[in-house]
Short mmCIF file of C-alpha atoms in Angstrom, two decimals:
data_model
loop_
_atom_site.label_atom_id
_atom_site.label_comp_id
_atom_site.label_asym_id
_atom_site.label_seq_id
_atom_site.Cartn_x
_atom_site.Cartn_y
_atom_site.Cartn_z
CA MET A 1250 -17.51 2.95 -11.51
CA THR A 1251 -20.61 4.54 -13.24
CA ASP A 1252 -22.94 3.27 -10.47
CA PHE A 1253 -21.47 5.57 -7.80
CA HIS A 1254 -23.97 8.23 -6.56
CA ILE A 1255 -21.75 11.20 -6.76
CA ARG A 1256 -22.67 14.89 -5.95
CA HIS A 1257 -20.48 17.52 -7.46
CA GLY A 1258 -19.66 20.70 -5.54
CA ARG A 1259 -20.94 23.84 -7.28
CA GLU A 1260 -17.55 25.25 -8.33
CA VAL A 1261 -16.30 21.69 -9.56
CA ALA A 1262 -19.57 21.11 -11.41
CA GLU A 1263 -19.37 24.47 -13.22
CA ALA A 1264 -15.64 23.79 -14.12
CA LEU A 1265 -16.27 20.41 -15.56
CA ARG A 1266 -19.16 21.78 -17.69
CA ALA A 1267 -16.99 24.47 -18.95
CA ARG A 1268 -14.06 22.03 -19.47
CA ARG A 1269 -11.81 24.04 -17.21
CA PRO A 1270 -8.81 22.34 -15.57
CA VAL A 1271 -9.77 20.42 -12.34
CA VAL A 1272 -7.45 18.67 -9.90
CA ALA A 1273 -8.69 15.80 -7.54
CA LEU A 1274 -7.54 15.90 -3.96
CA GLU A 1275 -7.79 13.04 -1.43
CA SER A 1276 -9.42 13.57 2.02
CA THR A 1277 -7.62 10.73 3.90
CA ILE A 1278 -4.55 13.21 4.31
CA VAL A 1279 -7.07 15.59 5.98
CA SER A 1280 -8.74 13.02 8.30
CA HIS A 1281 -5.96 10.61 9.01
CA GLY A 1282 -2.60 11.81 7.57
CA LEU A 1283 -2.07 15.02 9.54
CA PRO A 1284 -2.72 16.07 13.13
CA ARG A 1285 -5.36 18.51 14.30
CA PRO A 1286 -5.67 21.46 13.93
CA ASP A 1287 -3.03 21.50 11.22
CA ASN A 1288 -4.98 19.22 8.99
CA LEU A 1289 -7.81 21.68 8.15
CA LEU A 1290 -5.32 24.54 7.63
CA VAL A 1291 -3.26 22.38 5.31
CA ALA A 1292 -6.35 21.23 3.39
CA ARG A 1293 -7.18 24.79 2.77
CA ARG A 1294 -3.70 25.65 1.65
CA ILE A 1295 -3.65 22.75 -0.76
CA GLU A 1296 -6.84 23.95 -2.37
CA GLN A 1297 -5.49 27.46 -2.65
CA THR A 1298 -2.30 26.24 -4.18
CA VAL A 1299 -4.26 24.61 -7.00
CA ARG A 1300 -6.30 27.68 -7.51
CA GLU A 1301 -3.21 29.91 -7.75
CA ALA A 1302 -1.79 27.57 -10.37
CA GLY A 1303 -4.95 28.11 -12.54
CA ALA A 1304 -7.03 24.97 -11.75
CA VAL A 1305 -10.11 24.09 -9.62
CA PRO A 1306 -9.44 21.86 -6.60
CA ALA A 1307 -11.97 18.96 -6.23
CA THR A 1308 -11.37 17.50 -2.72
CA ILE A 1309 -13.18 14.14 -2.56
CA GLY A 1310 -14.84 12.58 0.37
CA MET A 1311 -18.12 10.99 1.76
CA VAL A 1312 -20.49 13.02 3.82
CA GLY A 1313 -23.50 11.27 5.26
CA GLY A 1314 -22.98 8.39 2.97
CA GLN A 1315 -22.87 10.49 -0.20
CA LEU A 1316 -19.73 10.87 -2.33
CA VAL A 1317 -18.87 14.49 -2.87
CA VAL A 1318 -16.33 15.60 -5.48
CA GLY A 1319 -15.54 19.10 -4.41
CA LEU A 1320 -16.19 19.35 -0.71
CA ASP A 1321 -17.15 22.78 0.43
CA ASP A 1322 -15.49 24.37 3.46
CA ALA A 1323 -18.17 23.14 5.95
CA GLU A 1324 -17.83 19.58 4.66
CA LEU A 1325 -14.11 19.80 4.72
CA THR A 1326 -14.14 21.00 8.24
CA ARG A 1327 -16.57 18.21 9.21
CA LEU A 1328 -14.19 15.48 7.88
CA ALA A 1329 -11.13 17.25 9.43
CA THR A 1330 -12.57 17.48 12.90
CA ALA A 1331 -15.21 14.90 13.52
CA ASP A 1332 -14.32 11.58 15.34
CA GLY A 1333 -15.02 8.30 13.67
CA VAL A 1334 -14.36 9.33 10.05
CA ALA A 1335 -13.95 6.16 8.11
CA LYS A 1336 -10.84 5.56 5.93
CA LEU A 1337 -12.45 4.43 2.75
CA SER A 1338 -10.66 2.38 -0.06
CA VAL A 1339 -12.67 1.39 -3.15
CA ARG A 1340 -14.07 -1.77 -1.55
CA ASP A 1341 -15.49 0.28 1.34
CA LEU A 1342 -17.47 2.74 -0.65
CA ALA A 1343 -20.83 0.93 -1.13
CA VAL A 1344 -21.10 -0.21 2.57
CA ALA A 1345 -20.07 3.23 3.79
CA ALA A 1346 -22.71 4.70 1.45
CA ALA A 1347 -25.45 2.23 2.57
CA THR A 1348 -24.65 3.10 6.31
CA GLY A 1349 -24.62 6.81 5.89
CA ALA A 1350 -20.93 7.06 6.91
CA ASP A 1351 -18.73 10.01 6.92
CA GLY A 1352 -15.49 8.84 5.12
CA ALA A 1353 -12.15 10.09 3.85
CA THR A 1354 -11.05 8.53 0.60
CA THR A 1355 -7.74 6.84 0.04
CA VAL A 1356 -5.56 7.29 -3.09
CA ALA A 1357 -7.30 4.22 -4.65
CA ALA A 1358 -10.82 5.52 -3.75
CA THR A 1359 -10.08 9.03 -4.78
CA SER A 1360 -8.63 8.00 -8.21
CA ALA A 1361 -11.68 5.86 -8.97
CA VAL A 1362 -14.21 8.49 -8.01
CA ALA A 1363 -12.26 11.25 -9.74
CA ALA A 1364 -12.02 9.24 -12.90
CA ALA A 1365 -15.71 8.39 -12.81
CA ALA A 1366 -16.42 12.15 -12.41
CA GLY A 1367 -14.39 12.95 -15.50
CA ILE A 1368 -11.30 14.34 -13.73
CA GLY A 1369 -7.92 13.37 -15.29
CA VAL A 1370 -5.24 14.64 -12.70
CA PHE A 1371 -4.96 13.91 -9.05
CA ALA A 1372 -2.42 15.22 -6.50
CA THR A 1373 -1.50 13.24 -3.42
CA GLY A 1374 1.60 13.10 -1.09
CA GLY A 1375 2.79 9.52 -1.34
CA LEU A 1376 1.45 6.45 -3.12
CA GLY A 1377 0.56 3.34 -1.31
CA GLY A 1378 2.25 0.03 -2.23
CA VAL A 1379 3.75 -3.26 -1.33
CA HIS A 1380 4.35 -3.33 2.46
CA ARG A 1381 7.58 -4.87 3.92
CA GLU A 1382 7.25 -8.58 4.70
CA ALA A 1383 4.55 -8.81 2.03
CA ALA A 1384 5.69 -12.19 1.02
CA GLN A 1385 4.31 -13.49 4.30
CA THR A 1386 1.49 -11.07 4.99
CA PHE A 1387 0.35 -10.44 1.28
CA ASP A 1388 -0.16 -6.85 2.38
CA GLU A 1389 -0.38 -4.58 -0.72
CA SER A 1390 -2.20 -1.30 -1.05
CA ALA A 1391 -5.35 -1.28 -3.31
CA ASP A 1392 -3.68 1.86 -4.83
CA LEU A 1393 -1.72 -0.31 -7.33
CA VAL A 1394 -4.41 -2.49 -8.73
CA THR A 1395 -6.89 0.45 -8.75
CA LEU A 1396 -4.44 2.54 -10.80
CA SER A 1397 -3.82 -0.40 -13.20
CA ARG A 1398 -7.47 0.03 -14.44
CA THR A 1399 -8.11 3.80 -13.78
CA PRO A 1400 -7.18 6.51 -16.40
CA ILE A 1401 -5.82 9.20 -14.21
CA ALA A 1402 -2.43 10.80 -13.67
CA VAL A 1403 -1.47 10.85 -10.07
CA VAL A 1404 1.25 13.38 -8.96
CA CYS A 1405 3.16 12.05 -5.99
CA ALA A 1406 6.53 12.10 -4.13
CA GLY A 1407 6.96 8.35 -4.94
CA VAL A 1408 5.61 5.78 -2.50
CA LYS A 1409 5.75 6.22 1.21
CA SER A 1410 9.28 5.22 2.34
CA ILE A 1411 7.74 2.99 5.04
CA LEU A 1412 6.96 0.52 2.25
CA ASP A 1413 8.95 -1.82 0.08
CA VAL A 1414 9.85 0.61 -2.65
CA GLY A 1415 11.52 -1.95 -4.86
CA ALA A 1416 8.74 -4.47 -4.80
CA THR A 1417 6.23 -1.58 -5.41
CA LEU A 1418 7.95 -0.59 -8.59
CA GLU A 1419 8.00 -4.19 -9.78
CA ARG A 1420 4.23 -4.52 -9.23
CA LEU A 1421 3.52 -1.22 -11.05
CA GLU A 1422 5.52 -2.63 -14.05
CA THR A 1423 3.63 -5.94 -13.90
CA LEU A 1424 0.24 -4.03 -13.63
CA GLY A 1425 1.11 -1.70 -16.60
CA VAL A 1426 1.03 1.40 -14.68
CA GLY A 1427 3.18 4.05 -16.27
CA VAL A 1428 5.76 5.87 -14.08
CA VAL A 1429 7.66 8.87 -15.07
CA GLY A 1430 10.00 11.05 -12.92
CA TYR A 1431 9.43 14.69 -13.05
CA ARG A 1432 12.84 16.22 -14.02
CA THR A 1433 14.56 13.17 -12.58
CA ARG A 1434 15.55 9.67 -13.48
CA ARG A 1435 15.46 8.57 -9.85
CA PHE A 1436 12.33 7.37 -7.97
CA PRO A 1437 11.75 9.71 -5.01
CA GLY A 1438 11.36 8.18 -1.47
CA PHE A 1439 8.52 10.44 -0.21
CA PHE A 1440 10.37 12.17 2.81
CA VAL A 1441 13.62 11.85 1.05
CA THR A 1442 14.55 12.96 -2.38
CA ASP A 1443 16.11 9.78 -3.58
CA GLY A 1444 14.16 6.37 -2.99
CA GLY A 1445 17.13 4.33 -4.33
CA PHE A 1446 15.80 3.21 -7.61
CA ASP A 1447 16.22 4.25 -11.22
CA LEU A 1448 13.40 5.21 -13.60
CA ASP A 1449 13.22 4.38 -17.36
CA TRP A 1450 11.52 7.70 -18.16
CA SER A 1451 11.65 11.38 -17.28
CA VAL A 1452 9.56 14.45 -18.36
CA ASP A 1453 10.65 18.10 -18.04
CA SER A 1454 7.34 19.98 -18.10
CA PRO A 1455 3.62 19.80 -17.43
CA GLU A 1456 3.16 19.99 -21.18
CA GLN A 1457 5.06 16.73 -21.57
CA VAL A 1458 2.95 15.11 -18.85
CA ALA A 1459 -0.19 16.25 -20.67
CA ALA A 1460 1.06 15.07 -24.06
CA THR A 1461 1.85 11.59 -22.31
CA MET A 1462 -1.69 11.53 -20.87
CA ALA A 1463 -3.12 12.30 -24.38
CA ALA A 1464 -0.91 9.51 -25.91
CA ARG A 1465 -2.08 6.95 -23.53
CA ALA A 1466 -5.69 7.77 -23.99
CA GLY A 1467 -5.39 7.81 -27.78
CA GLN A 1468 -3.54 4.46 -27.89
CA ARG A 1469 -6.61 2.79 -26.15
CA ALA A 1470 -4.37 -0.19 -25.30
CA HIS A 1471 -3.79 1.40 -21.86
CA GLY A 1472 -6.76 1.70 -19.50
CA GLY A 1473 -4.63 2.40 -16.54
CA GLY A 1474 -3.01 5.41 -14.80
CA LEU A 1475 0.15 7.32 -14.95
CA ILE A 1476 2.28 8.08 -11.84
CA VAL A 1477 4.27 11.47 -12.05
CA ALA A 1478 6.96 11.01 -9.39
CA ASN A 1479 7.99 14.62 -8.14
CA PRO A 1480 10.78 14.54 -5.79
CA LEU A 1481 11.50 17.11 -3.08
CA PRO A 1482 14.59 19.26 -3.65
CA VAL A 1483 17.52 17.97 -1.58
CA ASP A 1484 17.48 20.88 0.64
CA GLU A 1485 13.79 20.33 1.41
CA GLN A 1486 13.91 16.61 2.30
CA LEU A 1487 14.08 15.06 5.78
CA ASP A 1488 17.64 14.49 6.95
CA PRO A 1489 18.35 10.91 5.35
CA GLU A 1490 20.11 9.59 8.49
CA LEU A 1491 17.27 10.85 10.75
CA HIS A 1492 14.81 9.26 8.38
CA ASP A 1493 16.55 5.92 8.40
CA ARG A 1494 16.84 5.85 12.18
CA THR A 1495 13.23 6.88 12.78
CA LEU A 1496 12.00 4.26 10.16
CA ALA A 1497 13.82 1.47 11.88
CA GLU A 1498 12.47 2.50 15.28
CA GLY A 1499 9.02 2.71 13.87
CA LEU A 1500 9.12 -0.71 12.15
CA ALA A 1501 10.24 -2.21 15.47
CA ARG A 1502 7.41 -0.63 17.27
CA LEU A 1503 4.93 -1.76 14.72
CA ALA A 1504 5.95 -5.45 15.17
CA ARG A 1505 5.87 -4.93 18.89
CA ASP A 1506 2.35 -3.48 18.90
CA GLY A 1507 0.96 -5.92 16.38
CA VAL A 1508 -0.30 -3.18 14.04
CA THR A 1509 -1.61 -4.42 10.74
CA GLY A 1510 -3.71 -3.38 7.58
CA LYS A 1511 -4.99 0.14 7.36
CA ALA A 1512 -3.55 1.08 10.60
CA VAL A 1513 0.08 0.71 9.52
CA THR A 1514 0.56 3.90 7.58
CA PRO A 1515 -1.16 6.28 10.09
CA TYR A 1516 0.78 4.58 12.97
CA LEU A 1517 4.17 5.01 11.32
CA LEU A 1518 3.41 8.61 10.09
CA ALA A 1519 2.54 9.46 13.65
CA HIS A 1520 5.76 7.94 14.87
CA PHE A 1521 7.65 9.97 12.39
CA HIS A 1522 6.00 13.12 13.51
CA SER A 1523 6.75 12.38 17.22
CA ALA A 1524 10.27 11.09 16.81
CA THR A 1525 11.45 13.94 14.46
CA GLY A 1526 9.96 16.66 16.56
CA GLY A 1527 7.54 17.65 13.78
CA ALA A 1528 10.20 17.87 11.09
CA SER A 1529 8.57 15.04 9.12
CA LEU A 1530 5.17 16.95 9.29
CA ALA A 1531 6.79 19.97 7.73
CA VAL A 1532 8.23 17.92 4.90
CA ASN A 1533 4.83 16.11 4.37
CA VAL A 1534 3.17 19.63 4.09
CA ARG A 1535 5.95 20.65 1.59
CA ILE A 1536 5.38 17.44 -0.45
CA ILE A 1537 1.60 17.84 -0.95
CA LEU A 1538 1.77 21.60 -1.81
CA ARG A 1539 4.51 21.01 -4.40
CA ASN A 1540 2.44 18.16 -5.88
CA ALA A 1541 -0.82 20.22 -5.85
CA ASP A 1542 1.00 22.99 -7.80
CA LEU A 1543 2.48 20.57 -10.38
CA ALA A 1544 -0.84 18.81 -10.71
CA ALA A 1545 -2.68 21.98 -11.31
CA ARG A 1546 -0.18 23.04 -14.04
CA ILE A 1547 -0.51 19.53 -15.80
CA ALA A 1548 -4.31 19.97 -15.63
CA VAL A 1549 -3.97 23.45 -17.28
CA ALA A 1550 -1.70 22.07 -19.97
CA ALA A 1551 -4.04 19.06 -20.58
CA SER A 1552 -6.99 21.44 -20.87
CA ALA A 1553 -5.14 23.66 -23.32
CA THR A 1554 -4.32 20.46 -25.36
CA ALA A 1555 -7.86 19.31 -25.42
CA GLY A 1556 -8.88 22.72 -26.83
#
């Protein structure tokens, strides 16, 4: 990852030089995960949430072929409002750079670029994972393999509930990616609090997460990432019955329309937004804001530990 041509935003560059806490943020949620004009407003709220918790936000994206760690407001607006913004995973970064593209980075690409830039904490909504019917399609998010070799802590609300959650947890174990629940022993299901699977480990504070990060770095046997699974409170989740019904309808439409690959997640999220009358969007926003707050507090704790 050291060959990336990365430009740091001024605020982020100053924070990294001063060893102040920084939190990486993805841009795919801005360009592809939320509808306009809410996407830009939410992106600004996410950054403000990080600042209020004591860290510097570093939203990552590509502008005119250049990777930017710490998009300024004009660049953020460009990625939020322009048509044709590419969805960039790790494999797409070089071609997008060579062709001068505007692009929004996925969890995988954001993690890789953030780690290359020296940022150790990343906040997102939900992780990608193993898709349903993957035994036939081999459809698995690049997020998983990337995190197996990228030293970064990712705060998320589990994996998106449209995926095969059990298979994703099995793959994470195989790949050696650490998973801890934040004040829970149950893996969250993104829109819903409980994704249906137990966790082996739980932590109770940002300081414990920071200590875990330091231990993994010190052991040197672990080159991969750490997932901090942060569930929504029960009273803030999407109604589970509505969730299950909407998911079943969405999967049926997905098969009917022949949607595959990168288009699956935005297709299903758009269906959730429409079918729930916007309720899933409100939940999605609560998820990312809560994760941004926790990630910032982890970054602050990690910075204090590093001295």
